[in-house]
Each structure stands twice: as C-alpha cells, then as structure tokens.
Amino acid sequence: MGCARDRLSAADSLVLSSDSPRVRSSSRSAELLAAASRVIPGGVSSPVRAFRSVGGTPPFIAGGKGAQITDTDENTYLDFVLSWGALALGHAHPAVVEAVSRQASRGTSFGAPTELETELAELVVGAMPAVEMVRFVSSGTESVMSAIRLARAATGRRKIVKFAGCYHGHADSLLVKAGSGVATLGLPDSPGVTEGAVADTLTASYNDLGEVEAILAQHPGAVAAIIVEPVAGNMGLVLPQPGFLDGLRRLTSAQGALLIFDEVMTGFRVAFGGAQQLYGISPDLTCLGKIMGGGLPAAAYGGRRDLMQQIAPSGNVYQAGTLSGNPLAMAAGIATLRELRKPGAYDSLERASSRMASCVRDACLQADIPVQTNSIGGLWGFFLTATPVTDFASAKTANTALYARVFHALLDHGVYLAPSQFEAAFVSTAHDAQVLEATRIAVSNALKTMGN
Ligand code: KE4
C-alpha cells in the first residue's frame, strides 16, 4: 500500500464516474476504529464523526487535496464536509501549506503577541461590516461562550435567547433542550449540565418572530442577548425568512438587548463579509471560526468597539487562552482570506453550491424521493421530506432512515456528505466544473442503483 502522498496523487485524477458502486474496502478503517475506541470515546474526537446516525464504519482519512480526500483503504471521495465548512479553498491549498510551513519553521507558539494576529484581525475587521474589534480564541464554542459573557456583563442582564435547531458549541449554557419558546425555561440537554447552567437560556423557534416577541414580553428588561445563526446550518441548511433577521435587530434594539450573530459557519462562507454583509444587518457581536482559521484551530468574537473594550485587559470582563492567536492558525487564516478576497471566489462558491443542490434535487425526483433543497454562498443542503423546512420542527419531518441509505449509496460512489441529515453541506473553490460533473454522475448513479 503506497504512502499517503502516493495515494493523494492517485486521487488527483477523478475516478468517480462509474455506473456501479466501487467495491469499497473499509477494513483498515475498521481496524483503526477498534484501536481508537480503546483509548478515545467512540474512537473519535467529536461525536458526529462516529457515523452513529447513519451507521457503518467512518473512513479514517489519510489525506486530502483540493476537493478530494483519501481514506486509509485508498478509497477516494469528493468531499462536501470540508472539515465542517472550514476549508473554503479545499484541502492542502498551496498558499495555506506554504504559509503554515514557513511559520512552523520559525516556531509554532509563543504565548506572546505577534504581528500575525494584528494582520488577521485587520483582515477580519476589513471584511465584517459590524466588527470594529476582535479577540481570537481557539474554537467556536469559546467564541460564543465569551460573547455571551460579554453581553451579560455589558447589559447587566442574565437571560439569553437562542433558537431550537441552532448549535453554538458545547458550552453548558447552550446545551439546552429545545422547548417551546414562551413557556419553557431552559432544561439541560446533556448529563452534567445543571439546571442552573441553563435556567437563563430561553428557546424560540427559528423564523418565528412572534415567539421572540412573547419571550421578550414575558421577561421585560431581563434579556441580555439573542444569539442566532443568521443562516442556520446545524439542523440542516435553513434560510432566514424575509424579515426575520431585521425583526431580531428591531426587537433587540427596542429592548436594550444585544444581537449576536453566530457566524462561525456563515462567516466568509455565505459572503466574504458573512451574513451581516449579505443581509445588511449589523449585530452588536459576531462569532467567527472555521474558514477564518483556514483549517487550523482559530476562532474569534468581535463587534462594537464600546463592547469589545470591556474585555480584559482593556476592561474587566475576563477571557483568556494559551493558544489564542496561535501563529500557525493565524498564518493559515491570513493565507485563506487573501485567496478568498480575490475576484470571482464567491461566484465560484455560489455556482458550485447551487449546482450541487439542483443535482441532488434532480436525482431525488428521478428516484421518486421527496426532497427540499437550497443553497446560499458556499453552503447547500437538502432534506428528504415533502414538507418545506423553515425551522427545527419541520426539519425533523425528514426521513433520517432514508438519509442514511442515500448517504451510504453516495459514499459507495465516492461522494462524502455529512453523516447526519441535520447538517449542512459545503463546497470550496476547488470544486470546479470537472468535480461537479463527476459528482453529478456519481449522485445520479448512486440513487439509481440504491434500490427501494
Ligand atoms: P466548535 O467549538 O466546534 O469549533 O464550534 C462550535 C460551533 C459554533 N457555532 C456554529 C454555527 C457551529 O456550526 C459550530 C460547530 N459546527 C459543527 C458542525 N455542525 C462542528 C462539527 C462538530 O461538532 O464536530
């Protein structure tokens, strides 16, 4: 078996368009999963990677190049997960590899200020209309946790409103059962999360301004912030309906509450300036991650200068991190944003994602499978349901058992989607016309041969 590099060069030639599914071996991945499971819970570093909702053995990935990844059994796949949206340029983009390698040769971490942080911060501030200052952290969870602490400190209030089906990382206060907005105070959605930790977290339905108004009326002067995924990507892809985001901006301003856009997924993905640029709405605080780190662990929170100045050491709201602003991650982020800033990047992302949505829609309709599809910027998604999807309740009408069958049929044809119906799909600037045509053929063959 050749080394990973040989396998990657083999993957360069797209070998996916075949009528019958490839005989896909997973023996090496199965061995690796058994070994990993002895020392890592579930054998994975994050639950969704274990394929529990679709079944089967998750391929252990040996490497990636452009739009393709190769697993340890030398299977190649066209990747539409892209490290959960972090890789807007695809795998191992030369500019990113060169920037990270160059920095690594100078040292990987100093725990001291570097010019790189200022350079990436200036790129972020220049891109995001509502971000005047930014603080780097190492994960989206940390960015959201810190933004919420800041909102509570700045307003002197305790309550936070989130939306069912929106995911903002695994901080205790956000692992709350998706209850009906008005009646339910937060209830823990994981063992180990105490009632106290979520007592101040209220949940409304996505796209339902009425529920938000009712919550604000029931808790006058008590809501510190409303946090929202401006385009929801963690219940599958659900777009904001006209007026929803404007309504949140109006309601929070009227109530003296802050509006937090969690753009960890949408930042630099739906537009270079994120959803706040796309929809022309200025949140008070913004959370960022994924693309901003270019595939390395970097995230950030930022926003109004008067708020961010309250963060230690310029203010007294405490937040810290050993690897915050890590030079390798900063170098990867700078290289990535410089590439995305070039003309045409978002046209190609938009073209790729809308082509993917229509190719899945066509294949499903030909196979007589009810489907809802949509796309925006470099994001796309589909639900296997006849019901239009506007929130978590309608997303849950999707046929998850059928999704698992579609998922594996596509995997056997070399197309790697999220191993859950309730995730979004992504594209990169490496998903060119040749990749998309190979994918269209593979998707069509997969659904044709999937059988009933
Ligand atoms: P991290 O802590 O995983 O870096 O970021 C949490 C987060 C916050 N906000 C949004 C909008 C997010 O999408 C995420 C993380 N997204 C998931 C994908 N659905 C990460 C995948 C995983 O948990 O393994």
PDB file of C-alpha atoms in Angstrom, residues 27 41 63 74 77 103 152 180 212 223 253 257 284-285 329 381 384 399 409:
ATOM      1  CA  SER A  27     -11.033  -2.994   6.619  1.00  0.00           C
ATOM      2  CA  PRO A  41     -14.531   7.682  23.489  1.00  0.00           C
ATOM      3  CA  GLY A  63      -5.094  12.946   3.376  1.00  0.00           C
ATOM      4  CA  GLU A  74      -7.207   4.054  -0.511  1.00  0.00           C
ATOM      5  CA  TYR A  77     -14.106  10.728  -2.168  1.00  0.00           C
ATOM      6  CA  GLN A 103       5.666  29.850  10.101  1.00  0.00           C
ATOM      7  CA  ARG A 152     -24.292  39.729  30.142  1.00  0.00           C
ATOM      8  CA  SER A 180     -41.421  25.727  23.146  1.00  0.00           C
ATOM      9  CA  VAL A 212     -39.371  36.030  20.268  1.00  0.00           C
ATOM     10  CA  VAL A 223     -32.716  39.534  28.188  1.00  0.00           C
ATOM     11  CA  SER A 253     -32.623  47.359  19.869  1.00  0.00           C
ATOM     12  CA  ALA A 257     -30.717  43.591  24.419  1.00  0.00           C
ATOM     13  CA  ASP A 284     -23.717  44.008  18.163  1.00  0.00           C
ATOM     14  CA  LEU A 285     -21.398  40.995  18.455  1.00  0.00           C
ATOM     15  CA  ALA A 329      -3.542  29.290  12.729  1.00  0.00           C
ATOM     16  CA  GLY A 381     -28.287  21.293   1.768  1.00  0.00           C
ATOM     17  CA  LEU A 384     -35.634  14.155   2.482  1.00  0.00           C
ATOM     18  CA  ASN A 399     -36.739  10.719   6.698  1.00  0.00           C
ATOM     19  CA  ALA A 409     -25.077   4.945  -1.588  1.00  0.00           C
TER      20      ALA A 409
END
